[in-house]
mmCIF file of C-alpha atoms in Angstrom:
data_model
loop_
_atom_site.group_PDB
_atom_site.id
_atom_site.type_symbol
_atom_site.label_atom_id
_atom_site.label_comp_id
_atom_site.label_asym_id
_atom_site.label_seq_id
_atom_site.Cartn_x
_atom_site.Cartn_y
_atom_site.Cartn_z
ATOM 1 C CA GLY A 1 15.037 -8.404 -0.140
ATOM 2 C CA ALA A 2 15.745 -5.771 2.516
ATOM 3 C CA VAL A 3 13.772 -7.390 5.299
ATOM 4 C CA VAL A 4 14.085 -6.193 8.869
ATOM 5 C CA SER A 5 12.526 -8.280 11.611
ATOM 6 C CA GLN A 6 11.807 -7.397 15.223
ATOM 7 C CA HIS A 7 11.117 -9.661 18.151
ATOM 8 C CA PRO A 8 8.964 -9.762 20.139
ATOM 9 C CA SER A 9 6.047 -8.142 18.323
ATOM 10 C CA TRP A 10 4.418 -7.359 21.606
ATOM 11 C CA VAL A 11 5.335 -7.758 25.235
ATOM 12 C CA ILE A 12 3.646 -7.118 28.543
ATOM 13 C CA CYS A 13 5.783 -6.808 31.630
ATOM 14 C CA LYS A 14 5.552 -5.728 35.233
ATOM 15 C CA SER A 15 6.881 -2.406 36.383
ATOM 16 C CA GLY A 16 10.529 -2.609 37.403
ATOM 17 C CA THR A 17 11.497 -5.434 35.083
ATOM 18 C CA SER A 18 13.724 -5.186 32.008
ATOM 19 C CA VAL A 19 12.692 -6.013 28.476
ATOM 20 C CA LYS A 20 14.917 -6.757 25.478
ATOM 21 C CA ILE A 21 13.807 -6.115 21.903
ATOM 22 C CA GLU A 22 15.762 -7.525 18.989
ATOM 23 C CA CYS A 23 16.122 -6.022 15.530
ATOM 24 C CA ARG A 24 17.562 -8.202 12.778
ATOM 25 C CA SER A 25 18.356 -7.533 9.159
ATOM 26 C CA LEU A 26 17.511 -10.848 7.522
ATOM 27 C CA ASP A 27 18.963 -10.563 4.042
ATOM 28 C CA PHE A 28 21.530 -7.795 4.239
ATOM 29 C CA GLN A 29 24.183 -6.450 6.556
ATOM 30 C CA ALA A 30 23.576 -3.221 8.398
ATOM 31 C CA THR A 31 26.376 -1.070 9.774
ATOM 32 C CA THR A 32 23.835 1.331 11.169
ATOM 33 C CA MET A 33 20.474 0.775 12.780
ATOM 34 C CA PHE A 34 18.098 3.339 14.191
ATOM 35 C CA TRP A 35 15.618 3.012 17.048
ATOM 36 C CA TYR A 36 12.378 4.966 17.106
ATOM 37 C CA ARG A 37 9.554 5.272 19.610
ATOM 38 C CA GLN A 38 5.949 6.037 18.771
ATOM 39 C CA PHE A 39 3.292 6.984 21.313
ATOM 40 C CA PRO A 40 -0.394 6.588 20.424
ATOM 41 C CA LYS A 41 -1.572 8.906 17.677
ATOM 42 C CA GLN A 42 1.850 10.500 17.393
ATOM 43 C CA SER A 43 4.669 10.348 14.916
ATOM 44 C CA LEU A 44 7.879 8.352 15.139
ATOM 45 C CA MET A 45 10.584 9.946 17.221
ATOM 46 C CA LEU A 46 14.215 8.965 16.833
ATOM 47 C CA MET A 47 15.704 7.610 20.054
ATOM 48 C CA ALA A 48 19.197 6.561 19.071
ATOM 49 C CA THR A 49 21.559 5.582 16.303
ATOM 50 C CA SER A 50 23.290 2.250 16.669
ATOM 51 C CA ASN A 51 26.563 1.528 14.888
ATOM 52 C CA GLU A 52 28.051 -1.947 14.736
ATOM 53 C CA GLY A 53 30.896 -2.331 17.174
ATOM 54 C CA SER A 54 30.617 1.072 18.796
ATOM 55 C CA LYS A 55 28.526 2.899 21.344
ATOM 56 C CA ALA A 56 25.106 4.130 20.364
ATOM 57 C CA THR A 57 24.394 7.815 19.923
ATOM 58 C CA TYR A 58 21.295 8.955 21.788
ATOM 59 C CA GLU A 59 18.977 11.821 20.943
ATOM 60 C CA GLN A 60 18.520 14.612 23.398
ATOM 61 C CA GLY A 61 16.177 13.646 26.201
ATOM 62 C CA VAL A 62 16.638 9.884 25.807
ATOM 63 C CA GLU A 63 18.241 8.272 28.847
ATOM 64 C CA LYS A 64 21.099 6.061 27.712
ATOM 65 C CA ASP A 65 21.148 4.160 31.008
ATOM 66 C CA LYS A 66 17.491 3.332 30.672
ATOM 67 C CA PHE A 67 17.500 2.370 27.012
ATOM 68 C CA LEU A 68 20.533 0.164 26.487
ATOM 69 C CA ILE A 69 21.444 -0.436 22.866
ATOM 70 C CA ASN A 70 23.848 -3.050 21.663
ATOM 71 C CA HIS A 71 24.843 -3.563 18.020
ATOM 72 C CA ALA A 72 27.186 -6.526 18.292
ATOM 73 C CA SER A 73 26.946 -7.793 14.729
ATOM 74 C CA LEU A 74 26.095 -6.550 11.250
ATOM 75 C CA THR A 75 22.689 -8.172 11.443
ATOM 76 C CA LEU A 76 21.532 -7.621 15.008
ATOM 77 C CA SER A 77 20.850 -4.671 17.261
ATOM 78 C CA THR A 78 19.092 -4.933 20.610
ATOM 79 C CA LEU A 79 17.242 -2.391 22.726
ATOM 80 C CA THR A 80 16.847 -3.143 26.405
ATOM 81 C CA VAL A 81 14.396 -1.105 28.401
ATOM 82 C CA THR A 82 15.714 -1.322 31.949
ATOM 83 C CA SER A 83 13.529 -1.006 35.036
ATOM 84 C CA ALA A 84 10.511 -0.367 32.835
ATOM 85 C CA HIS A 85 7.690 1.828 34.083
ATOM 86 C CA PRO A 86 4.214 2.461 32.685
ATOM 87 C CA GLU A 87 5.364 5.646 30.966
ATOM 88 C CA ASP A 88 7.760 3.502 28.873
ATOM 89 C CA SER A 89 4.774 1.777 27.300
ATOM 90 C CA SER A 90 5.079 2.546 23.617
ATOM 91 C CA PHE A 91 5.617 1.166 20.140
ATOM 92 C CA TYR A 92 9.306 0.693 19.400
ATOM 93 C CA ILE A 93 10.445 0.435 15.767
ATOM 94 C CA CYS A 94 13.890 -0.166 14.372
ATOM 95 C CA SER A 95 15.276 0.551 10.942
ATOM 96 C CA ALA A 96 18.439 -0.487 9.187
ATOM 97 C CA LEU A 97 20.817 0.963 6.627
ATOM 98 C CA ALA A 98 22.502 -1.564 4.357
ATOM 99 C CA VAL A 99 26.268 -1.889 4.193
ATOM 100 C CA GLY A 100 27.615 -0.299 1.048
ATOM 101 C CA PHE A 101 24.273 1.289 0.371
ATOM 102 C CA SER A 102 23.808 2.772 -3.044
ATOM 103 C CA THR A 103 20.946 4.867 -1.756
ATOM 104 C CA GLY A 104 20.047 6.115 1.695
ATOM 105 C CA GLU A 105 16.837 4.113 1.753
ATOM 106 C CA LEU A 106 15.971 2.790 5.201
ATOM 107 C CA PHE A 107 14.052 -0.411 5.884
ATOM 108 C CA PHE A 108 11.883 -0.779 8.946
ATOM 109 C CA GLY A 109 10.954 -3.641 11.221
ATOM 110 C CA GLU A 110 7.395 -4.541 12.135
ATOM 111 C CA GLY A 111 7.654 -2.821 15.489
ATOM 112 C CA SER A 112 7.412 -4.051 19.059
ATOM 113 C CA ARG A 113 4.563 -2.957 21.301
ATOM 114 C CA LEU A 114 5.548 -2.700 24.950
ATOM 115 C CA THR A 115 2.992 -2.481 27.720
ATOM 116 C CA VAL A 116 4.265 -1.992 31.245
ATOM 117 C CA LEU A 117 1.773 -2.747 34.016
ATOM 118 C CA GLY B 1 17.457 20.221 12.447
ATOM 119 C CA ILE B 2 15.359 19.695 9.392
ATOM 120 C CA GLN B 3 11.624 20.262 9.782
ATOM 121 C CA VAL B 4 8.947 18.204 8.049
ATOM 122 C CA GLU B 5 5.363 19.353 7.686
ATOM 123 C CA GLN B 6 2.584 17.250 6.281
ATOM 124 C CA SER B 7 -0.844 18.349 5.146
ATOM 125 C CA PRO B 8 -3.658 17.858 5.594
ATOM 126 C CA PRO B 9 -3.496 16.248 9.033
ATOM 127 C CA ASP B 10 -6.743 14.372 8.380
ATOM 128 C CA LEU B 11 -8.526 13.393 5.204
ATOM 129 C CA ILE B 12 -11.886 11.694 4.785
ATOM 130 C CA LEU B 13 -12.807 10.253 1.394
ATOM 131 C CA GLN B 14 -15.433 8.192 -0.275
ATOM 132 C CA GLU B 15 -14.227 5.063 -1.976
ATOM 133 C CA GLY B 16 -13.149 5.823 -5.525
ATOM 134 C CA ALA B 17 -12.046 9.400 -4.856
ATOM 135 C CA ASN B 18 -8.566 10.736 -5.558
ATOM 136 C CA SER B 19 -6.360 12.551 -3.071
ATOM 137 C CA THR B 20 -3.119 14.430 -2.773
ATOM 138 C CA LEU B 21 -0.975 14.474 0.340
ATOM 139 C CA ARG B 22 1.736 17.066 0.725
ATOM 140 C CA CYS B 23 5.077 17.077 2.509
ATOM 141 C CA ASN B 24 7.118 20.259 2.937
ATOM 142 C CA PHE B 25 10.643 20.183 4.287
ATOM 143 C CA SER B 26 12.902 22.955 5.490
ATOM 144 C CA ASP B 27 16.267 21.987 3.999
ATOM 145 C CA SER B 28 17.759 20.135 1.082
ATOM 146 C CA VAL B 29 17.415 16.379 1.402
ATOM 147 C CA ASN B 30 19.288 13.352 0.177
ATOM 148 C CA ASN B 31 16.575 10.915 1.214
ATOM 149 C CA LEU B 32 12.811 11.160 1.224
ATOM 150 C CA GLN B 33 10.517 8.240 1.837
ATOM 151 C CA TRP B 34 6.751 7.837 1.996
ATOM 152 C CA PHE B 35 5.218 5.213 4.263
ATOM 153 C CA HIS B 36 1.788 3.840 5.026
ATOM 154 C CA GLN B 37 1.349 2.685 8.596
ATOM 155 C CA ASN B 38 -1.189 -0.076 8.817
ATOM 156 C CA PRO B 39 -3.554 -0.627 11.791
ATOM 157 C CA TRP B 40 -1.027 -2.994 13.378
ATOM 158 C CA GLY B 41 1.633 -0.313 13.314
ATOM 159 C CA GLN B 42 3.790 -1.732 10.569
ATOM 160 C CA LEU B 43 5.396 0.812 8.261
ATOM 161 C CA ILE B 44 4.933 -0.091 4.650
ATOM 162 C CA ASN B 45 7.498 1.440 2.296
ATOM 163 C CA LEU B 46 5.666 3.230 -0.491
ATOM 164 C CA PHE B 47 8.363 5.238 -2.215
ATOM 165 C CA TYR B 48 11.998 6.173 -1.905
ATOM 166 C CA ILE B 49 11.930 9.452 -3.781
ATOM 167 C CA PRO B 50 14.471 12.188 -2.972
ATOM 168 C CA SER B 51 13.698 13.688 -6.364
ATOM 169 C CA GLY B 52 11.628 13.023 -9.464
ATOM 170 C CA THR B 53 8.440 11.085 -9.997
ATOM 171 C CA LYS B 54 7.558 7.451 -9.410
ATOM 172 C CA GLN B 55 4.403 5.417 -9.824
ATOM 173 C CA ASN B 56 3.293 2.154 -8.324
ATOM 174 C CA GLY B 57 -0.205 1.093 -9.266
ATOM 175 C CA ARG B 58 -2.746 3.577 -7.934
ATOM 176 C CA LEU B 59 -0.068 5.471 -6.044
ATOM 177 C CA SER B 60 2.404 7.942 -7.400
ATOM 178 C CA ALA B 61 4.772 10.460 -5.847
ATOM 179 C CA THR B 62 6.625 13.508 -6.979
ATOM 180 C CA THR B 63 9.422 15.341 -5.179
ATOM 181 C CA VAL B 64 10.508 18.788 -6.269
ATOM 182 C CA ALA B 65 13.727 19.043 -4.324
ATOM 183 C CA THR B 66 14.514 22.611 -5.389
ATOM 184 C CA GLU B 67 11.203 23.779 -3.960
ATOM 185 C CA ARG B 68 11.384 21.481 -0.926
ATOM 186 C CA TYR B 69 8.163 19.569 -1.216
ATOM 187 C CA SER B 70 6.847 16.171 -2.140
ATOM 188 C CA LEU B 71 3.384 15.018 -3.115
ATOM 189 C CA LEU B 72 1.784 11.618 -2.755
ATOM 190 C CA TYR B 73 -1.155 10.908 -5.048
ATOM 191 C CA ILE B 74 -3.697 8.210 -4.340
ATOM 192 C CA SER B 75 -6.135 7.497 -7.127
ATOM 193 C CA SER B 76 -9.381 5.526 -6.957
ATOM 194 C CA SER B 77 -9.023 5.152 -3.215
ATOM 195 C CA GLN B 78 -10.098 1.940 -1.500
ATOM 196 C CA THR B 79 -11.031 1.254 2.108
ATOM 197 C CA THR B 80 -7.761 -0.619 2.493
ATOM 198 C CA ASP B 81 -5.929 2.653 1.833
ATOM 199 C CA SER B 82 -7.069 3.908 5.236
ATOM 200 C CA GLY B 83 -4.347 4.547 7.767
ATOM 201 C CA VAL B 84 -1.606 7.041 8.465
ATOM 202 C CA TYR B 85 0.733 8.214 5.738
ATOM 203 C CA PHE B 86 4.131 9.482 6.800
ATOM 204 C CA CYS B 87 6.711 11.453 4.918
ATOM 205 C CA ALA B 88 10.248 11.178 6.292
ATOM 206 C CA VAL B 89 13.465 12.858 5.216
ATOM 207 C CA SER B 90 17.146 13.029 5.932
ATOM 208 C CA ASN B 91 19.678 15.574 4.737
ATOM 209 C CA GLN B 92 22.873 13.582 5.160
ATOM 210 C CA ALA B 93 23.787 10.250 3.675
ATOM 211 C CA GLY B 94 23.479 7.389 6.100
ATOM 212 C CA THR B 95 21.566 9.285 8.770
ATOM 213 C CA ALA B 96 18.207 8.652 10.351
ATOM 214 C CA LEU B 97 14.943 9.730 8.817
ATOM 215 C CA ILE B 98 13.009 12.551 10.444
ATOM 216 C CA PHE B 99 9.282 11.978 10.283
ATOM 217 C CA GLY B 100 6.444 14.379 9.720
ATOM 218 C CA LYS B 101 3.342 14.139 11.884
ATOM 219 C CA GLY B 102 1.491 12.197 9.256
ATOM 220 C CA THR B 103 -1.798 12.402 7.397
ATOM 221 C CA THR B 104 -4.575 10.186 8.674
ATOM 222 C CA LEU B 105 -6.673 8.954 5.772
ATOM 223 C CA SER B 106 -10.110 7.429 6.219
ATOM 224 C CA VAL B 107 -11.780 5.903 3.181
ATOM 225 C CA SER B 108 -15.397 4.846 3.540
ATOM 226 C CA SER B 109 -17.419 2.619 1.250
#
């Protein structure tokens, strides 16, 4: 149980285009999902917290108009990188917190590697 | 916010050796997790351990919450243990994990 799936696993796009990444909880419902970004040889940095049915909360320094997050259901959150540029190339990872969690344990997706040319 | 420090940053071992990875944190926590990030980037959950001791095969972990540290033990290391080990914590229920910078482990045969 507690499987989180991301799609796509990797994507290459041209500069200026938009890319959508999906994060799904496959066998549980998640009221809250978190989006992280990881640059090469660095740690994971929290970008935003996504709550089902409400606006996402972004960390300081993360542009909300560039990284659009939608959490329309208890099993799906999406991250859209708008007008992507080479500096947005990174590894994006989501995690989910189960509804009615008995612990605070978070489960992570496989990650999505974005390369912007 | 809460700070997480991991040591050592890098560790090189011969196959069969044992190792201890340390995670210090600056505040009380309600969640602490250890992960292994494989070469493809996937985070593998090792332990959910805000306090106490757990063991899973060759791996075990101990968190001493009152002293604000956690240890991950790897015994009889194998080449497949290579990768980056992250400690991550949160200090409020239902909030995101804050990650340390990781320990990069290289195990050679």
